[in-house]
Each structure stands twice: as C-alpha cells, then as structure tokens.
Coordinates of C-alpha atoms and ligand atoms in Angstrom, one line a residue:
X1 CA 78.6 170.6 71.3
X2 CA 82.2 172.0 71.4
X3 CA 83.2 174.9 69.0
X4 CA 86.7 173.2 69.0
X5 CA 89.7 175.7 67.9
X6 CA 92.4 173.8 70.0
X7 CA 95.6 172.5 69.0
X8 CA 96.2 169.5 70.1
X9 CA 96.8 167.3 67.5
X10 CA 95.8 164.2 69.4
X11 CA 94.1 163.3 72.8
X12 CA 95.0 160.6 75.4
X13 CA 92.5 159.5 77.9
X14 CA 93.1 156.8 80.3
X15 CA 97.5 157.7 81.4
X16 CA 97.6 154.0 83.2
X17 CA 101.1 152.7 81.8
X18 CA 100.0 152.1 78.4
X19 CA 98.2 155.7 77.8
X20 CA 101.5 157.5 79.6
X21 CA 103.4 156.3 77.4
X22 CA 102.1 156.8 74.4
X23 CA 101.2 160.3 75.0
X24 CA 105.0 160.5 75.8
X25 CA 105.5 158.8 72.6
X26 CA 103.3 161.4 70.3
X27 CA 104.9 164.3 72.1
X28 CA 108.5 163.0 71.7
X29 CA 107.7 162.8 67.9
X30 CA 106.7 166.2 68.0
X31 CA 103.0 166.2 68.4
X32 CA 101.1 168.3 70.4
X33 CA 99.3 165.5 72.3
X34 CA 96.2 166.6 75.1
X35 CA 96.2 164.6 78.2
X36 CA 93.6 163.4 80.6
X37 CA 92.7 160.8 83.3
X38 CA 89.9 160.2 85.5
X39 CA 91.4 160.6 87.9
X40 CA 93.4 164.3 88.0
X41 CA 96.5 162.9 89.9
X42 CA 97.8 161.1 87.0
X43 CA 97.5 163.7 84.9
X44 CA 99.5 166.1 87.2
X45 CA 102.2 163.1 87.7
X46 CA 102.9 163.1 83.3
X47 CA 102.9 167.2 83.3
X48 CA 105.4 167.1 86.6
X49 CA 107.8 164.0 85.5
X50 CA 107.5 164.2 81.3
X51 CA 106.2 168.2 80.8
X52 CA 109.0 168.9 79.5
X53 CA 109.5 166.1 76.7
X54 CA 107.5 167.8 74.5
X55 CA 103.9 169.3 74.0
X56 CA 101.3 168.6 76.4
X57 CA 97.9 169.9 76.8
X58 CA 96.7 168.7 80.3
X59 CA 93.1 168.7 80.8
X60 CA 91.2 168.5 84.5
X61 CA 87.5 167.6 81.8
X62 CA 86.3 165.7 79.4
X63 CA 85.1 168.6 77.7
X64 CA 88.6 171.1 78.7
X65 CA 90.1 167.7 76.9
X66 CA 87.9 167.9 73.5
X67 CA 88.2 171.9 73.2
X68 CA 91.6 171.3 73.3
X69 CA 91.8 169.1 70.4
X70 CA 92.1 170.3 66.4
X71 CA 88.9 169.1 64.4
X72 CA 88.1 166.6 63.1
X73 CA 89.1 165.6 66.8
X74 CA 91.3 162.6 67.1
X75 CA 90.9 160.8 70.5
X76 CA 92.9 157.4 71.8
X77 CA 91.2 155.7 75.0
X78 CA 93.4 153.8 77.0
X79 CA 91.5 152.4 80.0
X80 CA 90.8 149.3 81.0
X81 CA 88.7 146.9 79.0
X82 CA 84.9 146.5 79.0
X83 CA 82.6 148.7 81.5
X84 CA 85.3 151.0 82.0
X85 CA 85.9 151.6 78.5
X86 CA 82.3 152.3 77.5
X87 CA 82.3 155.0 79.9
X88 CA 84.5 156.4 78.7
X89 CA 83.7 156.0 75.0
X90 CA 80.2 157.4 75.7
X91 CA 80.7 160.8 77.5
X92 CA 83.3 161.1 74.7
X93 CA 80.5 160.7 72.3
X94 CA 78.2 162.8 74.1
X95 CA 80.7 165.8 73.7
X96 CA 81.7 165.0 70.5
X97 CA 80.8 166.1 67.0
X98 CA 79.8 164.3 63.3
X99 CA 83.3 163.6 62.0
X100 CA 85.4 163.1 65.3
X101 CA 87.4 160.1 65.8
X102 CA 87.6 158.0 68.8
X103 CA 90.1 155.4 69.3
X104 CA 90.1 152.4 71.7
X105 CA 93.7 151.0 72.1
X106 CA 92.8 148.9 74.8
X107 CA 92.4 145.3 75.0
X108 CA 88.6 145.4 73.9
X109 CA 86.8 142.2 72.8
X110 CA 86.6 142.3 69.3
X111 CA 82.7 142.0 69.5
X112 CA 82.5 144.5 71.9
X113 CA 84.1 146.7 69.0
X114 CA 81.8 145.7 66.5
X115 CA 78.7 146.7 68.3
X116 CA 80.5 150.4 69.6
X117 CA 81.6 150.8 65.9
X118 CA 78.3 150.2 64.6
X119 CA 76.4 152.8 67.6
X120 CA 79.3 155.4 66.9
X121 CA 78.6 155.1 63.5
X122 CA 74.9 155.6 63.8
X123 CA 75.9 158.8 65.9
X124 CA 78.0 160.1 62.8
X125 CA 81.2 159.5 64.5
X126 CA 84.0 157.4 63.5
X127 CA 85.1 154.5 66.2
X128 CA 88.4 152.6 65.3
X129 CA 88.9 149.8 68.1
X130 CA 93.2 149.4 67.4
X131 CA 95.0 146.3 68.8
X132 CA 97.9 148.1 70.4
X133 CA 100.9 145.7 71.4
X134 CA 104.1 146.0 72.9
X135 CA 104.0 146.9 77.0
X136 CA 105.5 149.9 79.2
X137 CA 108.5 149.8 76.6
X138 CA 107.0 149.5 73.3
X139 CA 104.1 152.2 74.2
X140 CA 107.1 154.6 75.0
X141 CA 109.3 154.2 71.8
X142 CA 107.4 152.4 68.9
X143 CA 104.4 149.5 69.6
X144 CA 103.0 147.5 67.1
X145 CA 99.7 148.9 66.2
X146 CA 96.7 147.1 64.7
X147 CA 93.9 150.0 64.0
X148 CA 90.6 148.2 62.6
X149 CA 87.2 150.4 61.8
X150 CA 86.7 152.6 58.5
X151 CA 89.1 152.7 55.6
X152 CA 88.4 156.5 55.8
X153 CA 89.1 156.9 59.3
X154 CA 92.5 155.4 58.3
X155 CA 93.1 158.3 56.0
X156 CA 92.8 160.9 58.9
X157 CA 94.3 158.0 61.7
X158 CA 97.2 156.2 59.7
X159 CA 100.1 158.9 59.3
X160 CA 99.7 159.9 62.9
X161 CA 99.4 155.8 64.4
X162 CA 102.6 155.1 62.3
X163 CA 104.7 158.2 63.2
X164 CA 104.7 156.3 66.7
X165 CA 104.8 152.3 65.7
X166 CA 107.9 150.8 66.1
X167 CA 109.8 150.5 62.4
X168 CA 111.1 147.3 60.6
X169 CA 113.5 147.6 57.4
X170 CA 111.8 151.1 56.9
X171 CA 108.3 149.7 57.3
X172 CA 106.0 150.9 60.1
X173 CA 104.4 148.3 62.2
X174 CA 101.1 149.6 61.7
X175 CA 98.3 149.2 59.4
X176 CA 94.8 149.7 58.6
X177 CA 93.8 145.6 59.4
X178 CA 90.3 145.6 58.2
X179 CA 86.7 146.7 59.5
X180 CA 84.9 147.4 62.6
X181 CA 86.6 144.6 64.9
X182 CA 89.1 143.4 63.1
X183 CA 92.2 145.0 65.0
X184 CA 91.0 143.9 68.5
X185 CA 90.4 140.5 66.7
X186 CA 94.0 140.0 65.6
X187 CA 95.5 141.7 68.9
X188 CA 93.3 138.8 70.8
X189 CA 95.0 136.2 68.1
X190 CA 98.4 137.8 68.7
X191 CA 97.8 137.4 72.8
X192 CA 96.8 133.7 72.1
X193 CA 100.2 133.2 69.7
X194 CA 101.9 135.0 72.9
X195 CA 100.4 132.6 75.8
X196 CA 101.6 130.0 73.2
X197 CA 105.0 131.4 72.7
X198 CA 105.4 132.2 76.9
X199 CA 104.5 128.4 77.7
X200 CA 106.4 126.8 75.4
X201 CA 109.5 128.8 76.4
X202 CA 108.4 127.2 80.1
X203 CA 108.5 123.8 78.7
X204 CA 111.5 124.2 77.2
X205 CA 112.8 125.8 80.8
X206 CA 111.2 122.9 82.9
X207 CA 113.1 120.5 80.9
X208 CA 116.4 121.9 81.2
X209 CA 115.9 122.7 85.2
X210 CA 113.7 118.8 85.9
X211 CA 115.0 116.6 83.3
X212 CA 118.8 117.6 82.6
X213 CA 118.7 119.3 86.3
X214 CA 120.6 122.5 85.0
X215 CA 121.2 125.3 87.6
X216 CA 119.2 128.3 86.5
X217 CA 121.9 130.6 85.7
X218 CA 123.0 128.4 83.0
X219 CA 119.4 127.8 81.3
X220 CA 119.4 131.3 81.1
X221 CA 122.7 131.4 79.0
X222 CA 120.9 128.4 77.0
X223 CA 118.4 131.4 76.7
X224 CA 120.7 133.5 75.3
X225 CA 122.6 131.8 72.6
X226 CA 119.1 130.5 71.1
X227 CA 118.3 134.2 70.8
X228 CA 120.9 134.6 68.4
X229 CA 119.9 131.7 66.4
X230 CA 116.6 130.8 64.9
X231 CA 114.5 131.6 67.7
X232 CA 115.5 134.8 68.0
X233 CA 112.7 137.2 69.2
X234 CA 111.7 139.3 72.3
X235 CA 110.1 136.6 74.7
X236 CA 113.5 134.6 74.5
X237 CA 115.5 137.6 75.1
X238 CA 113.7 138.3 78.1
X239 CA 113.5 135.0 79.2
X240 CA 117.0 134.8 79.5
X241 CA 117.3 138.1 81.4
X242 CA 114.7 136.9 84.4
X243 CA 116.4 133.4 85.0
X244 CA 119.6 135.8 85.1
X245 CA 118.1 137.8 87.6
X246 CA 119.3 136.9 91.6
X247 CA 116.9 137.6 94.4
X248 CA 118.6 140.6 96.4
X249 CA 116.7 139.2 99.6
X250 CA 117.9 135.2 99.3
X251 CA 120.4 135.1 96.7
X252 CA 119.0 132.4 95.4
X253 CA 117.4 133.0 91.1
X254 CA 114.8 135.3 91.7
X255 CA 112.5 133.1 89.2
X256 CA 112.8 130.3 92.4
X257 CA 111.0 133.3 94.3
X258 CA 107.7 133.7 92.2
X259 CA 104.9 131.5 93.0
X260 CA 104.5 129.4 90.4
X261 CA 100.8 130.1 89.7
X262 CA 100.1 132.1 85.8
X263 CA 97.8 135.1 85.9
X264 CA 95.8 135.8 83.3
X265 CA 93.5 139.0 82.0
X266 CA 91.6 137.6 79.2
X267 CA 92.5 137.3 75.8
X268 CA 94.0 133.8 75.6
X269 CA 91.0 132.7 76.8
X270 CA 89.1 134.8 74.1
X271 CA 91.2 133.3 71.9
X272 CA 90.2 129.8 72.5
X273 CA 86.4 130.7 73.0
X274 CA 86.6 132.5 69.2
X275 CA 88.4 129.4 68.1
X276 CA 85.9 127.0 69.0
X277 CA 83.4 129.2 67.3
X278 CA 85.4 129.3 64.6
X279 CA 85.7 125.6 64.5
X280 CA 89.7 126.2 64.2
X281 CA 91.4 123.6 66.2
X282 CA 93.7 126.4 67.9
X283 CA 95.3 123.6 70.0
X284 CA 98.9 124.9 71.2
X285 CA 96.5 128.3 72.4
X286 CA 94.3 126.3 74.3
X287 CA 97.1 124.3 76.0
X288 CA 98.5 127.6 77.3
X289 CA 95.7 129.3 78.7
X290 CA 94.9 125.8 80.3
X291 CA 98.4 125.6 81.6
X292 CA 97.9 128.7 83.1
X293 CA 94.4 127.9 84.7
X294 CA 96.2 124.7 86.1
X295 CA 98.9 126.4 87.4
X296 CA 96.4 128.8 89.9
X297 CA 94.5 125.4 90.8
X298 CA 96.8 126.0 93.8
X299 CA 94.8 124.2 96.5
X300 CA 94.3 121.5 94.2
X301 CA 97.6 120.9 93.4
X302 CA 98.5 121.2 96.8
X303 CA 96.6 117.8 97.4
X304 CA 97.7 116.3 94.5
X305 CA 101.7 116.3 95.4
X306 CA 101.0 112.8 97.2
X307 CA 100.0 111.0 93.7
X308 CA 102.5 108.9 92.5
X309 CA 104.0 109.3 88.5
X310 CA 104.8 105.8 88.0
X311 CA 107.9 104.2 87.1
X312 CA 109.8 107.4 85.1
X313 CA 113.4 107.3 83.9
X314 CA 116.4 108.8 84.7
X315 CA 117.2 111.8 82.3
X316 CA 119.1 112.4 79.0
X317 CA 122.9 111.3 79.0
X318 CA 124.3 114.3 76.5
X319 CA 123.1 117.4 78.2
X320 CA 124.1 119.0 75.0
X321 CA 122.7 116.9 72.6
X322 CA 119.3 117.4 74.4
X323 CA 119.3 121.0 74.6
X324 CA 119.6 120.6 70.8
X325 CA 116.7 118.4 70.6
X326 CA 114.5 121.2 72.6
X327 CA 115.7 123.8 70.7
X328 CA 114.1 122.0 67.8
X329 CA 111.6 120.8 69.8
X330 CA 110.9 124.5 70.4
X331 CA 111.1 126.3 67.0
X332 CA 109.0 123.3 65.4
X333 CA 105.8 123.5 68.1
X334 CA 106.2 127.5 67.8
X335 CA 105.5 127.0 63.7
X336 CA 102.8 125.2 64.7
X337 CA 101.4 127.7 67.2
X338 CA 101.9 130.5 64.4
X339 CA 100.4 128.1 61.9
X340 CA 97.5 127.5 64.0
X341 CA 97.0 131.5 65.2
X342 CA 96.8 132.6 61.5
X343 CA 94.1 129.9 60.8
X344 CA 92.2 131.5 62.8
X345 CA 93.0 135.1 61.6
X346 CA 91.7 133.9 58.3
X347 CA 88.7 131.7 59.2
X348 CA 87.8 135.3 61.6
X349 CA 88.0 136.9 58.5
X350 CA 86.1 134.8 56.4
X351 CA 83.4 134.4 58.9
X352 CA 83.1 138.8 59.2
X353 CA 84.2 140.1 55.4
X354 CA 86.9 141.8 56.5
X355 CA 89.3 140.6 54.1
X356 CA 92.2 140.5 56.5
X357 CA 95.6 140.2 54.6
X358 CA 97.6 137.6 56.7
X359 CA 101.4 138.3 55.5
X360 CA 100.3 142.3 56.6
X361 CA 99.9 141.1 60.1
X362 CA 103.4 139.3 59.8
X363 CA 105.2 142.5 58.5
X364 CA 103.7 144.6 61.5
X365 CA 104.2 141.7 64.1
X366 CA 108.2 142.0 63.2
X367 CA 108.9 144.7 65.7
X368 CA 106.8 146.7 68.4
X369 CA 105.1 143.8 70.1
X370 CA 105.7 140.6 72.5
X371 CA 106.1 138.0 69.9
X372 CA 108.1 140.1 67.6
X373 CA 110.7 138.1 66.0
X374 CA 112.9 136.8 63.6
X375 CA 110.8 134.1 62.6
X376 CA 107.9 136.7 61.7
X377 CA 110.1 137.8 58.2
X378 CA 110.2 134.4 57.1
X379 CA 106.4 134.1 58.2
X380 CA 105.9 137.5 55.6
X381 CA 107.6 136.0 52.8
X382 CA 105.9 132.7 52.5
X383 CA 102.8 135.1 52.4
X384 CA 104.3 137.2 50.1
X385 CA 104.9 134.4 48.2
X386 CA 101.3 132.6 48.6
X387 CA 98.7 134.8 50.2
X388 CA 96.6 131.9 50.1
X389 CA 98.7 129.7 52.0
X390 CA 96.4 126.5 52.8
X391 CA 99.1 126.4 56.8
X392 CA 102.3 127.9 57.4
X393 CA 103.6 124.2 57.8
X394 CA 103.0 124.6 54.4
X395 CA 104.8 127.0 53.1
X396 CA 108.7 125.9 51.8
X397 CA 110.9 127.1 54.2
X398 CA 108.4 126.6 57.4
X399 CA 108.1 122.3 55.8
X400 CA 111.1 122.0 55.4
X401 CA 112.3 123.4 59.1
X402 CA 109.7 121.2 60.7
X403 CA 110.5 118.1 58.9
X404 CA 114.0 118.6 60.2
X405 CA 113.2 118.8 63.5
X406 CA 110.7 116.6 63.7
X407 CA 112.8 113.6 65.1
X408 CA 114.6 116.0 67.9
X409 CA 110.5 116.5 68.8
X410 CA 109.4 113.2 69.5
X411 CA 112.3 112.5 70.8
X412 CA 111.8 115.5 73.6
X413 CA 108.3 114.7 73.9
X414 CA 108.8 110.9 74.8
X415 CA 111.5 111.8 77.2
X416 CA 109.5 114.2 79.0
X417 CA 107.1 111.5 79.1
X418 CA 109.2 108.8 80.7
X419 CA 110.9 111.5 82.9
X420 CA 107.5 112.4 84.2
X421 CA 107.7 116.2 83.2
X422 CA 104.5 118.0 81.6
X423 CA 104.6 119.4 78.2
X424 CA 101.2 120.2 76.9
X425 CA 101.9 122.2 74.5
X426 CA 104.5 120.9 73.1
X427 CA 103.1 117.2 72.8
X428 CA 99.9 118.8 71.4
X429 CA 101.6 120.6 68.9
X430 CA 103.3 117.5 67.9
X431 CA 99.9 115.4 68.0
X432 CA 98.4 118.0 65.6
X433 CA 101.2 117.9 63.4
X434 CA 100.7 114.5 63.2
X435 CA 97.0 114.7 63.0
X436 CA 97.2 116.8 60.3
X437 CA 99.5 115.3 58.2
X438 CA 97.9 112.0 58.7
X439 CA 96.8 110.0 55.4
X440 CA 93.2 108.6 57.7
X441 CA 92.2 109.5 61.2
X442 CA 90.0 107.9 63.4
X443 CA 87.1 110.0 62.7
X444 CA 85.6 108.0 60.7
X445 CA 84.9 105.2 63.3
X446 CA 83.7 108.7 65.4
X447 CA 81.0 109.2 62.6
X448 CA 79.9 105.1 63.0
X449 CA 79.7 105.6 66.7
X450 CA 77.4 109.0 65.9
X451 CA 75.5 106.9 63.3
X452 CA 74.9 104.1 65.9
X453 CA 73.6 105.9 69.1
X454 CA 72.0 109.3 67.2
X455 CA 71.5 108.3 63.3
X456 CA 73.8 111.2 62.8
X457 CA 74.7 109.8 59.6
X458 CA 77.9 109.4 57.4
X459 CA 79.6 109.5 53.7
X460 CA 81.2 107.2 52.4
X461 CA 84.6 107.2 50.3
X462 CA 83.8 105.6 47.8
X463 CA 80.1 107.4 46.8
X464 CA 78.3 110.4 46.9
X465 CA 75.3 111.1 49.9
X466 CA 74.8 111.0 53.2
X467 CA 74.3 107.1 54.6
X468 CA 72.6 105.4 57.6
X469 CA 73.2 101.7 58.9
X470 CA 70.2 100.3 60.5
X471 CA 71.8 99.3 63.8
X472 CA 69.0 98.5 65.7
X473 CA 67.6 96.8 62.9
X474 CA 68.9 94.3 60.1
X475 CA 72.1 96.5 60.0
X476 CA 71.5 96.9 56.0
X477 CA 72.6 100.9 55.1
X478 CA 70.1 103.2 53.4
X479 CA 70.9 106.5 51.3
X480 CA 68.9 109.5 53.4
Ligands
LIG501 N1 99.7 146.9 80.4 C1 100.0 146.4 79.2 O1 101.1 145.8 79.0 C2 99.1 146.4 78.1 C3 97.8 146.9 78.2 N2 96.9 146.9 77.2 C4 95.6 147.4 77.3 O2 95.6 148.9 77.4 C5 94.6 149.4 78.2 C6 95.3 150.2 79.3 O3 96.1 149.4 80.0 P1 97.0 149.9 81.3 O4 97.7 151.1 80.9 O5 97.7 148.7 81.8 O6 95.9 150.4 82.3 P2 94.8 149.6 83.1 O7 94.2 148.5 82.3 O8 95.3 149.2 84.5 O9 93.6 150.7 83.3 C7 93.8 151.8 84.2 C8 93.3 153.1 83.5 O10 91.9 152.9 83.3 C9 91.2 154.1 83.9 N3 89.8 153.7 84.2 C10 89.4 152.6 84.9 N4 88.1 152.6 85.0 C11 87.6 153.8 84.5 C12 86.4 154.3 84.3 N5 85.3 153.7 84.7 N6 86.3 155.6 83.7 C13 87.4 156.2 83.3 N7 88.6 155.7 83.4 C14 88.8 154.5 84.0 C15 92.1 154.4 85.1 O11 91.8 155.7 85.6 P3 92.1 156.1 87.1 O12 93.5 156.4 87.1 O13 91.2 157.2 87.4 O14 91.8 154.9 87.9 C16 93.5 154.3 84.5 O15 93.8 155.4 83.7 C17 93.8 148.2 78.8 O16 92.7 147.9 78.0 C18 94.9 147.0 78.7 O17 94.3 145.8 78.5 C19 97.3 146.7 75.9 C20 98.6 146.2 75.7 C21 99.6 146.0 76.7
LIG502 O1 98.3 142.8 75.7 C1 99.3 142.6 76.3 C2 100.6 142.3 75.7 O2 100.4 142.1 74.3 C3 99.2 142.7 77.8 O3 100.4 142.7 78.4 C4 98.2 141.6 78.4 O4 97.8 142.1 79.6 C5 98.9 140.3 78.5 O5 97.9 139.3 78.8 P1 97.8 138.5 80.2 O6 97.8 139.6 81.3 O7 96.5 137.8 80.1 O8 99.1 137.7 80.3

C-alpha cells in the first residue's frame, strides 16, 4: 500500500506512440502528468526530447510511478492490447488503493473490459476501459475519447479526459459512453465504420486508376476537391495527400511502391464477430475486413493471375461524368456503412443495458478521430432530432441524399462489373440497400426449404402460429 502525497495529477504507463503523446498532451495543457514504461529507455527518450513542454514526473517503478500520483490516483494504460495489458492492469492493482482509478486507452476487447471492470471493482478500485481514437496526431493535440466504466468514475475522470479531446463548435469530443465495456465497444464499431470508410475510398481509387485509367497524381486531386464537398472528412484528406506523394527512390507514386497486401490488428474483425452475435447484418464492415484478408492471400493470388474475367467492357466515355457517379457512389455506400455501424452500437447496447445514446457518439466522432467528418454533424442532428431513429437511411436528410444518388450507384456498380474491377463493398452496400428497402425477400422460400429438410417451421402472412407442411407425407400443413 502507497501513502501517496505526490503531485502528479495523472499517470501514463505504456509511452509507445499513443501513450507519448498523450502525456505530451496533459502536460501541454498544463497538467502535471507522471510517466512510465516498461521499459526505462522510453521514458528517458520523453524526459530528453519533450522535458521541457511542460510537467513531467518520470518514474524508473511501478510503485516510484503511483507515489508520484495525487489520490484518488488517476492512471491511463497505454500498452498493447490483451496479455500485455493485464500485466499491467494487475501490478497496478496490486499497488493500488480502494478509490484509485485505472484507465485502459488501448484497443481492449470490449469483453475483455467487462470482466477487468467487474475484478477491479470487486478489489474496490475503479476500471474505466476508454476507446481512445485519433493516431500519433490526434493523441498529441486533441483525440476523440470514448471513456466507458462507472458514472462516478466519470465525475473524477471527465474534466481531465476532455481538457485533452480534440473540440468541435465548443464541444469536447469526449463523453462518459455508458458502463463497464461500453467505450471499447463503440471504439471497436468506430474501427469497423473506419475499415469501411478506408475500403470504400479504395474502391473509389481502383475505379478511377483501372476503369477510367487516371494517372495517380490526378485521382489524388479528385481526392481533394471531394474533400471540400460532401465527403469531407480526414480519411479523404489523407487519401489525397499519399497518392500525392512521389517515391524519392523511383519517382514513380509512392502508393505504386506499397505491396498491395492490407494489415490488420483486430478490431474490424471484432467488429464482424460481435455483429454476428449481435445478429446485425454489419455487411459493408464485413466486406472490408474481408477485403483486407484477401488482399494478404498473397500466394494465392499469385496463382490466380492466370484465370480469365470473361468478356469485360471497355470503360466509361465521360471521365467526368463518372467521377461524379463514384462520388455518389461513395457518399451513398458510406451512409450505409454508418447506418449499419450504429445498428450495431444500439443492438450492443440493448443486448448489455448500457443505454448508449447514439447522436452522443456522433457529436464526439466529429473531430479527434479517423472517420471524423463532415458528414458526422448531419449524422448528430437526425439524432437530435429522433434518438430513436429505426436507420440512418432513415432519417430526412440521409433519404433523401441516398435516393439521389442512388442511380449514379448502380450505375458504378454495374460498370465495375462489366469492366471486371472488384467492389465489395460498394456492391454490398447497394444490395442491402436494396434488401432493405425491399417490399418481399426471398426468405420466405429460405424458411420452406428449412421446413422441408428440418421441420423448422414457418408463419404464415395471412394467420397467426407457427406452421409445418408434411413434405414427406400427404403435403397437408398442420398448426404446431
Ligand atoms: N497506434 C495507433 O494509432 C493507435 C493505437 N491504439 C491502441 O493504444 C495502445 C498503445 O498503442 P501504441 O502506442 O501504438 O503502442 P503498442 O501497441 O505498439 O504497444 C507498445 C507499448 O506496450 C508496452 N508493452 C508491451 N507489452 C508489455 C508488457 N507485457 N508489460 C508492460 N508493457 C508492455 C511497450 O513497452 P516496452 O517499450 O517496454 O516494450 C510499449 O510501451 C494499443 O492498445 C493500441 O491498440 C489506439 C488508437 C490508435
Ligand atoms: O485504433 C486505431 C485507429 O482508430 C488504430 O490505428 C488501429 O491500429 C487501426 O486498426 P488496424 O491496424 O487494424 O488497421
């Protein structure tokens, strides 16, 4: 136990890029923030680069690291996710008293911070697992910051997390989301709206450079004039800066350079997984985190070159009129990704009780993190203006968008179709707007094929109960 008199406002374990930089970020804002690392070297390297940016404690322990903190203490982990961050969480704990607050910003699994909340809790302490978003940039000067765990904890937590958020029209991106895992919950939904949002910017890319066969340079300047339009937001920014970008060693676009094979950490695919517990047909997601896996089938792809496509047509006659078409194209299977991303925000919600308030997560989405954009206000009024929204394609402004775009959409999907280039996500987005919208779908003849082979059952439109047709038999139906 630590008679703690220190003065450290906060503590910082785990100074990788993301916990560097926010400590950098609580001392610029005038905090007095104590630092530590495993690993003493990367301590060292903040104090000798940063020292002098503000008020550091260094600490070479865990327990130099707690004595230097005020009580109750107020701790942020920011190492990597899983083994590595119970470790940490649990010498913390063992050095820690009733009252002290630990933090995990990393990239946790949500249930993973439902069964750490519920053991700190039993050990008197509080544990708030926080969904932190925005990178090496947005750590430094303002991420988006989703803190789940006690309501009470957010007393003692929330003026401190929001000092350092990024800030939107006065408002701080950060809020108290809901309980226990809540905030890793939504950060894993905001990762899945981001492989979403990163793959349908490729799409959009692979049409422009295969269909229309635009030089690079000038996609990127495509880039760049939609980011002053509707589709305004971060990832098109910076998607217009790499295809900017020339290769010092080849002059040739440095995106021609990259191996064309997507990494991936984890949360998109948690995203999916959850989703299909969830029983919310996340669809756009799951394209992009299969996209990815696709793209690192290397080997297999290298023996698939030889197959042929087929009989595909030559591209699009207006250039400009096309690029038009994709921008649509674009915004319209982004709504749906969104639409699709809160879905499961609420139907996570609904399955844990923890009440999550969906046009909140818009408001703090609008600056700090990857997918900040535009878009996100008009996602925060429709919200504001139903919080029970039934879809975002719903909402007035989102419908009518959608329905304007929706001929530009097929339009783009077919062409990529008969000019032989792949668009998952942007045909599945289309295909569950379509779905969706649809006045009968072909699940009922699902349910008579289940009914046949399984006596699964069905209902019928027309009467109450659950029905079974004797197939095997004299095909007469029965009530059961
Ligand atoms: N990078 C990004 O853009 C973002 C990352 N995140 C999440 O934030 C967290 C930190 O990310 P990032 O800064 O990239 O760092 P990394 O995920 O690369 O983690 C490195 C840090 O973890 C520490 N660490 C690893 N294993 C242990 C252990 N067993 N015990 C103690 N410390 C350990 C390392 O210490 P040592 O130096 O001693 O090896 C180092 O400080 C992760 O959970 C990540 O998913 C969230 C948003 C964005
Ligand atoms: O959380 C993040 C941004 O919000 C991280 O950058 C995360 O690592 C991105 O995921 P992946 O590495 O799977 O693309």
């Amino acid at each position: 136990m630590n008679d703690s008199t220190g003065r450290a406002h906060i503590g910082v374990t785990g100074l990788a890029v993301m916990g560097s930089n926010i400590a950098r970020n609580f001392a610029r804002r005038g905090h007095t923030v104590a630092v530590h690392n495993r690993s003493r070297a990367k301590t060292d390297a903040l104090i000798d680069t940063y020292g002098h940016e503000g008020d550091f404690v260094p600490a070479g322990t865990i327990e130099e690291f707690l004595d230097a903190l005020q009580t109750p203490r107020r701790v942020l982990v920011m190492v990597q996710a899983g083994a590595a961050t119970d470790a940490v969480i649990n010498e913390l704990a063992d050095n820690m008293d009733a009252g002290d607050i630990i933090i995990d910003g990393g990239n946790s699994l949500y249930t993973d911070t439902i069964r750490r909340e519920a053991a700190m809790r039993e050990r008197g302490l509080h544990f708030v697992g926080a969904g932190i978003s925005g990178g090496e940039e947005g750590a430094l000067n303002g991420p988006s910051i989703m803190p789940g765990g006690p309501a009470e904890s957010y007393r003692h937590l929330g003026p401190l997390l929001e000092s350092i958020s990024a800030h939107v029209d006065g408002e701080p991106c950060c809020t108290h989301v809901g309980p226990d895992g809540s905030g890793h919950f939504v950060k894993m939904v905001h990762n899945g709206i981001e492989y979403a949002d990163m793959q349908l910017i490729g799409e959009a890319f692979d049409l422009m450079r295969t269909a229309l066969g635009m030089p690079i340079a000038e996609i990127g300047e495509v880039f760049r004039q939609w980011n002053s339009g509707d589709l305004e937001s971060y990832l098109v920014e910076i998607t217009a800066e790499v295809l900017g970008q020339v290769d010092t060693r080849t002059g040739r676009p440095l995106v021609e350079m990259i191996v064309d094979s997507a990494g991936q950490k984890g949360t998109g695919r948690w995203t999916v997984k959850s989703a299909l517990d969830l029983g919310v047909p996340t669809t756009g997601i799951a394209e992009a985190v299969f996209a990815r896996a696709l793209s690192s089938a290397t080997d297999q792809r290298e023996r698939a070159r030889e197959l042929q496509g087929g009989a595909t047509t030559a591209a699009p006659v207006d250039t400009a009129e096309f690029i038009a078409a994709i921008n649509e194209a674009l915004y319209a299977s982004k709504v749906v990704a969104y639409a699709q991303g809160f879905d499961q925000i609420v139907a996570g919600s609904r399955e844990y009780g923890w009440d999550i308030a969906p046009g909140d997560l818009a408001t703090i989405w609008r600056g700090g993190c990857i997918i900040r954009a535009t878009f996100l206000d008009r996602i925060k009024e429709a919200y504001a203006e139903d919080p029970d929204l039934p879809s975002l394609l719903l909402a007035p402004y989102f419908r009518a968008a959608v329905e304007d775009a929706v001929d530009s959409w097929r339009r783009v999907v077919s062409t990529a179709t008969l000019t032989g280039v792949p668009v998952p996500a942007f045909s599945s987005s289309l295909s569950y707007y379509d779905a969706l919208r649809a006045e009968r779908l072909p699940a009922a003849l699902t349910q008579g094929l289940r009914d046949y082979f399984g006596a699964h059952t069905y209902r019928r439109v027309d009467m109450e109960g659950d029905f079974h047709t004797l197939w095997g038999g004299d095909r007469s139906e029965q009530r059961v």
